[in-house]
Amino acid sequence: AIGAVKSLQVHGPSVSDLEVGKGGTNAWSLGGIDPETTVAIYFDISNPQPLPEGKRRFMQFLTKYQHANGRTRVRATTLCGPWFNSKPVEEGQPSNAGMAHSPIKQSFDQEAAAVLTARLAVSQTESDEVGDVLRWVDRSLIRLCSKFADYTPDDVNSFRLGPELALYPQFMFHLRRSQFLQLFNSSPDEAAYYRYVLLRENTTNSLVMIQPTLLSYSFNGPPQAALLDAESVRADTILLLDTFFHVVVFHGETIAAWREERYHEQEEHAAFKALLEAPQSDAQLIMDSRFPVPRYIVCDQHKSEARFLMAKLNPSVTHNSADSGFGATQVNTDDVSLRVFMEHLMKLAVQT
């Protein structure tokens, strides 16, 4: 188990010899729980023989806690589902042979899997070097794509990911660049705090930490979700970035210049005033509904605090780019872009 838990060292036939996080037990203790508390439980499938067809699995969690009214309560949560026996890959066949219509592939929850992988990676940083953990994340992603993607061996152009898996590599790309695995410019106590919060929050909040959300505000219409990409930065737009730990209102260069000229204080520019106020109101809604309260940052393009947004963007346009793109802002980094990351992933996944 990985989370804000302590092992009670209760052994039994259901306890695996392979420890993940706080393992070697089937009972754990938590200092306290709230509606947002989550614990990641990892299972080791160790059956030496294939299971009978139609066999179902059952798991039950018993949660014993003291309610605020002083009474002790026990909640039982029972889960069940079918087993699937995958056929062994014969010699000479690709790794994805027979997996096109696999129930495992069709029921894959890429959002939950991304959070579980992130927790496992963070847990490994307690005993391994960050570089080793990054390589483990890369190898795991390559094995997953090699197993469940659709492709012709040694043909990169044939590589396809189904909708159940399409977003997972993107989550891993942002996880590799996140403050959980990249400790540059983070003090030890900051790194510990970020990692602790990831280990206890729910899937939705954890995904926001891994891949922040970005909204774009302009005169062209209502706010729209924007790609977490350098090309989303425009001089005539305002961006609202939510990283869970920070809420950033980012003004484009033109918007900031108009604000400094106080156009929003003039009656004929009421639309501009509304444009300035909209992201600030939405940011306040985010902060009112979140605990711990995130840091609120208002910044302008090309100013120092703009780094809080620029560091989270996919560096599709950098100082090394041959084509900087029309109106796009450069990100000064040596990190590879998502496109280059995917190209290398596809090349490695289809290798025989």
PDB file of C-alpha atoms in Angstrom, residues 133-336:
ATOM      1  CA  VAL A 133      13.352   6.061 -11.049  1.00  0.00           C
ATOM      2  CA  LEU A 134      13.075   8.008 -14.324  1.00  0.00           C
ATOM      3  CA  ARG A 135      14.560   5.080 -16.214  1.00  0.00           C
ATOM      4  CA  TRP A 136      12.064   2.743 -14.506  1.00  0.00           C
ATOM      5  CA  VAL A 137       9.186   5.010 -15.620  1.00  0.00           C
ATOM      6  CA  ASP A 138      10.517   4.946 -19.191  1.00  0.00           C
ATOM      7  CA  ARG A 139      10.925   1.152 -19.248  1.00  0.00           C
ATOM      8  CA  SER A 140       7.433   0.619 -17.820  1.00  0.00           C
ATOM      9  CA  LEU A 141       5.897   2.876 -20.457  1.00  0.00           C
ATOM     10  CA  ILE A 142       7.768   1.135 -23.285  1.00  0.00           C
ATOM     11  CA  ARG A 143       6.663  -2.316 -22.047  1.00  0.00           C
ATOM     12  CA  LEU A 144       3.038  -1.172 -21.788  1.00  0.00           C
ATOM     13  CA  CYS A 145       2.985   0.270 -25.319  1.00  0.00           C
ATOM     14  CA  SER A 146       4.823  -2.741 -26.711  1.00  0.00           C
ATOM     15  CA  LYS A 147       2.197  -5.020 -25.154  1.00  0.00           C
ATOM     16  CA  PHE A 148      -1.063  -3.187 -25.868  1.00  0.00           C
ATOM     17  CA  ALA A 149      -0.460  -0.836 -28.815  1.00  0.00           C
ATOM     18  CA  ASP A 150      -1.450  -1.760 -32.369  1.00  0.00           C
ATOM     19  CA  TYR A 151       1.545  -1.894 -34.692  1.00  0.00           C
ATOM     20  CA  THR A 152       3.510  -3.903 -37.200  1.00  0.00           C
ATOM     21  CA  PRO A 153       6.916  -4.947 -35.802  1.00  0.00           C
ATOM     22  CA  ASP A 154       9.737  -2.581 -36.799  1.00  0.00           C
ATOM     23  CA  ASP A 155       7.307  -0.198 -38.533  1.00  0.00           C
ATOM     24  CA  VAL A 156       7.072   3.072 -36.588  1.00  0.00           C
ATOM     25  CA  ASN A 157       4.429   4.506 -38.923  1.00  0.00           C
ATOM     26  CA  SER A 158       2.025   1.688 -38.036  1.00  0.00           C
ATOM     27  CA  PHE A 159       2.048   2.492 -34.294  1.00  0.00           C
ATOM     28  CA  ARG A 160      -1.411   3.285 -32.899  1.00  0.00           C
ATOM     29  CA  LEU A 161      -2.750   3.596 -29.365  1.00  0.00           C
ATOM     30  CA  GLY A 162      -6.414   2.944 -28.661  1.00  0.00           C
ATOM     31  CA  PRO A 163      -8.539   5.524 -26.827  1.00  0.00           C
ATOM     32  CA  GLU A 164      -8.064   3.550 -23.575  1.00  0.00           C
ATOM     33  CA  LEU A 165      -4.305   4.257 -23.721  1.00  0.00           C
ATOM     34  CA  ALA A 166      -3.986   7.408 -25.808  1.00  0.00           C
ATOM     35  CA  LEU A 167      -3.437   9.833 -22.923  1.00  0.00           C
ATOM     36  CA  TYR A 168      -1.205   7.647 -20.765  1.00  0.00           C
ATOM     37  CA  PRO A 169       2.139   8.493 -22.482  1.00  0.00           C
ATOM     38  CA  GLN A 170       1.248  12.179 -22.161  1.00  0.00           C
ATOM     39  CA  PHE A 171       0.714  11.751 -18.409  1.00  0.00           C
ATOM     40  CA  MET A 172       4.105  10.037 -18.120  1.00  0.00           C
ATOM     41  CA  PHE A 173       5.777  12.847 -20.089  1.00  0.00           C
ATOM     42  CA  HIS A 174       4.507  15.435 -17.625  1.00  0.00           C
ATOM     43  CA  LEU A 175       5.266  13.188 -14.632  1.00  0.00           C
ATOM     44  CA  ARG A 176       8.920  13.026 -15.693  1.00  0.00           C
ATOM     45  CA  ARG A 177       9.062  16.841 -15.749  1.00  0.00           C
ATOM     46  CA  SER A 178       7.068  17.385 -12.541  1.00  0.00           C
ATOM     47  CA  GLN A 179       8.312  18.573  -9.165  1.00  0.00           C
ATOM     48  CA  PHE A 180       7.861  15.013  -7.877  1.00  0.00           C
ATOM     49  CA  LEU A 181      10.816  13.703  -9.874  1.00  0.00           C
ATOM     50  CA  GLN A 182      12.673  16.897 -10.836  1.00  0.00           C
ATOM     51  CA  LEU A 183      14.058  18.460  -7.667  1.00  0.00           C
ATOM     52  CA  PHE A 184      15.768  21.464  -9.265  1.00  0.00           C
ATOM     53  CA  ASN A 185      14.751  24.704  -7.492  1.00  0.00           C
ATOM     54  CA  SER A 186      12.930  22.766  -4.721  1.00  0.00           C
ATOM     55  CA  SER A 187      14.144  22.611  -1.141  1.00  0.00           C
ATOM     56  CA  PRO A 188      14.028  19.209   0.643  1.00  0.00           C
ATOM     57  CA  ASP A 189      11.001  20.237   2.697  1.00  0.00           C
ATOM     58  CA  GLU A 190       9.141  21.460  -0.409  1.00  0.00           C
ATOM     59  CA  ALA A 191       9.857  18.184  -2.224  1.00  0.00           C
ATOM     60  CA  ALA A 192       8.652  16.182   0.790  1.00  0.00           C
ATOM     61  CA  TYR A 193       5.469  18.260   0.999  1.00  0.00           C
ATOM     62  CA  TYR A 194       4.639  17.880  -2.708  1.00  0.00           C
ATOM     63  CA  ARG A 195       5.207  14.128  -2.570  1.00  0.00           C
ATOM     64  CA  TYR A 196       3.170  13.672   0.599  1.00  0.00           C
ATOM     65  CA  VAL A 197       0.156  15.476  -0.862  1.00  0.00           C
ATOM     66  CA  LEU A 198       0.322  13.347  -4.031  1.00  0.00           C
ATOM     67  CA  LEU A 199       0.266  10.171  -1.904  1.00  0.00           C
ATOM     68  CA  ARG A 200      -3.038  11.058  -0.245  1.00  0.00           C
ATOM     69  CA  GLU A 201      -5.162  13.004  -2.761  1.00  0.00           C
ATOM     70  CA  ASN A 202      -7.810  11.500  -5.028  1.00  0.00           C
ATOM     71  CA  THR A 203      -7.338  10.680  -8.708  1.00  0.00           C
ATOM     72  CA  THR A 204      -8.731  13.961 -10.053  1.00  0.00           C
ATOM     73  CA  ASN A 205      -6.536  16.143  -7.854  1.00  0.00           C
ATOM     74  CA  SER A 206      -3.496  13.935  -8.451  1.00  0.00           C
ATOM     75  CA  LEU A 207      -3.915  14.268 -12.222  1.00  0.00           C
ATOM     76  CA  VAL A 208      -3.982  18.046 -11.878  1.00  0.00           C
ATOM     77  CA  MET A 209      -0.644  17.805 -10.029  1.00  0.00           C
ATOM     78  CA  ILE A 210       0.839  15.588 -12.759  1.00  0.00           C
ATOM     79  CA  GLN A 211      -0.624  17.420 -15.764  1.00  0.00           C
ATOM     80  CA  PRO A 212      -1.947  20.868 -14.789  1.00  0.00           C
ATOM     81  CA  THR A 213      -5.060  22.328 -16.416  1.00  0.00           C
ATOM     82  CA  LEU A 214      -4.906  25.432 -18.591  1.00  0.00           C
ATOM     83  CA  LEU A 215      -7.748  27.799 -19.587  1.00  0.00           C
ATOM     84  CA  SER A 216      -7.464  30.528 -22.209  1.00  0.00           C
ATOM     85  CA  TYR A 217      -9.426  33.815 -22.048  1.00  0.00           C
ATOM     86  CA  SER A 218      -9.715  36.136 -25.050  1.00  0.00           C
ATOM     87  CA  PHE A 219     -12.111  38.458 -26.884  1.00  0.00           C
ATOM     88  CA  ASN A 220     -12.942  35.640 -29.317  1.00  0.00           C
ATOM     89  CA  GLY A 221     -15.436  33.927 -27.019  1.00  0.00           C
ATOM     90  CA  PRO A 222     -15.913  32.212 -23.652  1.00  0.00           C
ATOM     91  CA  PRO A 223     -12.977  30.614 -21.797  1.00  0.00           C
ATOM     92  CA  GLN A 224     -11.647  27.509 -23.509  1.00  0.00           C
ATOM     93  CA  ALA A 225      -9.436  24.645 -22.401  1.00  0.00           C
ATOM     94  CA  ALA A 226      -5.983  25.130 -23.903  1.00  0.00           C
ATOM     95  CA  LEU A 227      -3.173  22.713 -24.598  1.00  0.00           C
ATOM     96  CA  LEU A 228      -0.428  22.686 -21.990  1.00  0.00           C
ATOM     97  CA  ASP A 229       1.936  23.847 -24.712  1.00  0.00           C
ATOM     98  CA  ALA A 230       4.157  26.814 -25.490  1.00  0.00           C
ATOM     99  CA  GLU A 231       1.990  27.599 -28.504  1.00  0.00           C
ATOM    100  CA  SER A 232      -0.916  28.428 -26.160  1.00  0.00           C
ATOM    101  CA  VAL A 233       0.936  31.545 -24.941  1.00  0.00           C
ATOM    102  CA  ARG A 234      -0.328  34.514 -26.967  1.00  0.00           C
ATOM    103  CA  ALA A 235       0.124  38.242 -26.478  1.00  0.00           C
ATOM    104  CA  ASP A 236      -3.638  38.918 -26.692  1.00  0.00           C
ATOM    105  CA  THR A 237      -4.861  36.222 -24.264  1.00  0.00           C
ATOM    106  CA  ILE A 238      -4.989  35.560 -20.538  1.00  0.00           C
ATOM    107  CA  LEU A 239      -4.168  32.077 -19.268  1.00  0.00           C
ATOM    108  CA  LEU A 240      -5.328  30.455 -16.029  1.00  0.00           C
ATOM    109  CA  LEU A 241      -3.056  27.623 -14.888  1.00  0.00           C
ATOM    110  CA  ASP A 242      -4.048  25.250 -12.078  1.00  0.00           C
ATOM    111  CA  THR A 243      -1.218  23.026 -10.808  1.00  0.00           C
ATOM    112  CA  PHE A 244      -3.060  22.197  -7.547  1.00  0.00           C
ATOM    113  CA  PHE A 245      -0.254  23.831  -5.536  1.00  0.00           C
ATOM    114  CA  HIS A 246      -0.337  27.075  -7.532  1.00  0.00           C
ATOM    115  CA  VAL A 247      -3.057  28.999  -9.338  1.00  0.00           C
ATOM    116  CA  VAL A 248      -1.505  31.304 -11.929  1.00  0.00           C
ATOM    117  CA  VAL A 249      -3.200  34.125 -13.868  1.00  0.00           C
ATOM    118  CA  PHE A 250      -0.898  34.909 -16.799  1.00  0.00           C
ATOM    119  CA  HIS A 251      -1.418  38.053 -18.898  1.00  0.00           C
ATOM    120  CA  GLY A 252      -0.109  38.147 -22.454  1.00  0.00           C
ATOM    121  CA  GLU A 253       2.171  41.020 -23.451  1.00  0.00           C
ATOM    122  CA  THR A 254      -0.546  43.045 -25.200  1.00  0.00           C
ATOM    123  CA  ILE A 255      -3.085  42.471 -22.426  1.00  0.00           C
ATOM    124  CA  ALA A 256      -0.548  43.599 -19.813  1.00  0.00           C
ATOM    125  CA  ALA A 257       0.266  46.748 -21.813  1.00  0.00           C
ATOM    126  CA  TRP A 258      -3.427  47.646 -22.102  1.00  0.00           C
ATOM    127  CA  ARG A 259      -3.871  47.112 -18.362  1.00  0.00           C
ATOM    128  CA  GLU A 260      -0.915  49.379 -17.584  1.00  0.00           C
ATOM    129  CA  GLU A 261      -2.551  52.048 -19.765  1.00  0.00           C
ATOM    130  CA  ARG A 262      -5.674  51.628 -17.557  1.00  0.00           C
ATOM    131  CA  TYR A 263      -7.995  50.974 -20.458  1.00  0.00           C
ATOM    132  CA  HIS A 264     -10.133  48.815 -18.170  1.00  0.00           C
ATOM    133  CA  GLU A 265     -11.032  51.910 -16.140  1.00  0.00           C
ATOM    134  CA  GLN A 266     -12.644  53.562 -19.148  1.00  0.00           C
ATOM    135  CA  GLU A 267     -16.361  53.006 -19.796  1.00  0.00           C
ATOM    136  CA  GLU A 268     -15.900  52.328 -23.510  1.00  0.00           C
ATOM    137  CA  HIS A 269     -13.613  49.380 -22.642  1.00  0.00           C
ATOM    138  CA  ALA A 270     -16.033  47.493 -20.359  1.00  0.00           C
ATOM    139  CA  ALA A 271     -15.379  44.281 -22.328  1.00  0.00           C
ATOM    140  CA  PHE A 272     -11.684  44.525 -21.502  1.00  0.00           C
ATOM    141  CA  LYS A 273     -12.513  44.998 -17.811  1.00  0.00           C
ATOM    142  CA  ALA A 274     -14.701  41.879 -17.902  1.00  0.00           C
ATOM    143  CA  LEU A 275     -11.892  39.963 -19.608  1.00  0.00           C
ATOM    144  CA  LEU A 276      -9.466  40.897 -16.814  1.00  0.00           C
ATOM    145  CA  GLU A 277     -11.906  39.958 -14.067  1.00  0.00           C
ATOM    146  CA  ALA A 278     -13.035  36.591 -15.462  1.00  0.00           C
ATOM    147  CA  PRO A 279      -9.863  34.543 -14.767  1.00  0.00           C
ATOM    148  CA  GLN A 280      -9.475  36.122 -11.339  1.00  0.00           C
ATOM    149  CA  SER A 281     -13.022  35.109 -10.408  1.00  0.00           C
ATOM    150  CA  ASP A 282     -12.447  31.556 -11.654  1.00  0.00           C
ATOM    151  CA  ALA A 283      -9.154  31.399  -9.747  1.00  0.00           C
ATOM    152  CA  GLN A 284     -10.951  32.409  -6.565  1.00  0.00           C
ATOM    153  CA  LEU A 285     -13.494  29.611  -7.063  1.00  0.00           C
ATOM    154  CA  ILE A 286     -10.653  27.098  -7.343  1.00  0.00           C
ATOM    155  CA  MET A 287      -8.970  28.346  -4.170  1.00  0.00           C
ATOM    156  CA  ASP A 288     -12.220  28.447  -2.180  1.00  0.00           C
ATOM    157  CA  SER A 289     -12.849  24.743  -2.848  1.00  0.00           C
ATOM    158  CA  ARG A 290      -9.331  23.438  -2.192  1.00  0.00           C
ATOM    159  CA  PHE A 291      -7.342  22.500   0.873  1.00  0.00           C
ATOM    160  CA  PRO A 292      -4.511  23.186   1.331  1.00  0.00           C
ATOM    161  CA  VAL A 293      -5.127  26.571  -0.280  1.00  0.00           C
ATOM    162  CA  PRO A 294      -2.871  26.985  -3.338  1.00  0.00           C
ATOM    163  CA  ARG A 295      -0.528  29.918  -3.826  1.00  0.00           C
ATOM    164  CA  TYR A 296      -2.118  32.621  -5.989  1.00  0.00           C
ATOM    165  CA  ILE A 297       0.149  34.238  -8.600  1.00  0.00           C
ATOM    166  CA  VAL A 298      -0.691  37.051 -11.023  1.00  0.00           C
ATOM    167  CA  CYS A 299       2.021  37.632 -13.616  1.00  0.00           C
ATOM    168  CA  ASP A 300       2.753  39.077 -17.045  1.00  0.00           C
ATOM    169  CA  GLN A 301       4.468  37.633 -20.086  1.00  0.00           C
ATOM    170  CA  HIS A 302       8.289  38.056 -20.044  1.00  0.00           C
ATOM    171  CA  LYS A 303       8.266  38.948 -16.322  1.00  0.00           C
ATOM    172  CA  SER A 304      10.012  36.905 -13.606  1.00  0.00           C
ATOM    173  CA  GLU A 305       6.954  35.161 -12.147  1.00  0.00           C
ATOM    174  CA  ALA A 306       5.926  33.970 -15.611  1.00  0.00           C
ATOM    175  CA  ARG A 307       8.299  31.066 -14.910  1.00  0.00           C
ATOM    176  CA  PHE A 308       5.556  29.392 -12.833  1.00  0.00           C
ATOM    177  CA  LEU A 309       3.584  28.872 -16.044  1.00  0.00           C
ATOM    178  CA  MET A 310       6.401  28.483 -18.565  1.00  0.00           C
ATOM    179  CA  ALA A 311       8.025  25.644 -16.580  1.00  0.00           C
ATOM    180  CA  LYS A 312       4.847  23.544 -16.906  1.00  0.00           C
ATOM    181  CA  LEU A 313       4.370  23.923 -20.653  1.00  0.00           C
ATOM    182  CA  ASN A 314       5.369  21.390 -23.271  1.00  0.00           C
ATOM    183  CA  PRO A 315       8.471  22.987 -24.834  1.00  0.00           C
ATOM    184  CA  SER A 316       7.307  22.588 -28.428  1.00  0.00           C
ATOM    185  CA  VAL A 317       9.085  25.853 -29.262  1.00  0.00           C
ATOM    186  CA  THR A 318      12.515  26.481 -27.734  1.00  0.00           C
ATOM    187  CA  HIS A 319      15.590  28.570 -28.441  1.00  0.00           C
ATOM    188  CA  ASN A 320      16.883  25.581 -30.434  1.00  0.00           C
ATOM    189  CA  SER A 321      13.812  25.284 -32.663  1.00  0.00           C
ATOM    190  CA  ALA A 322      14.372  25.872 -36.355  1.00  0.00           C
ATOM    191  CA  ASP A 323      10.788  27.105 -36.765  1.00  0.00           C
ATOM    192  CA  SER A 324       9.504  29.098 -33.802  1.00  0.00           C
ATOM    193  CA  GLY A 325       5.938  29.131 -35.099  1.00  0.00           C
ATOM    194  CA  PHE A 326       3.678  32.131 -35.700  1.00  0.00           C
ATOM    195  CA  GLY A 327       3.270  34.119 -32.496  1.00  0.00           C
ATOM    196  CA  ALA A 328       4.485  31.284 -30.286  1.00  0.00           C
ATOM    197  CA  THR A 329       6.605  31.928 -27.203  1.00  0.00           C
ATOM    198  CA  GLN A 330       9.920  30.163 -26.817  1.00  0.00           C
ATOM    199  CA  VAL A 331      10.644  28.064 -23.726  1.00  0.00           C
ATOM    200  CA  ASN A 332      14.284  28.211 -22.716  1.00  0.00           C
ATOM    201  CA  THR A 333      14.976  24.594 -21.813  1.00  0.00           C
ATOM    202  CA  ASP A 334      16.974  21.606 -22.969  1.00  0.00           C
ATOM    203  CA  ASP A 335      14.051  19.228 -22.279  1.00  0.00           C
ATOM    204  CA  VAL A 336      12.624  17.372 -25.254  1.00  0.00           C
TER     205      VAL A 336
END
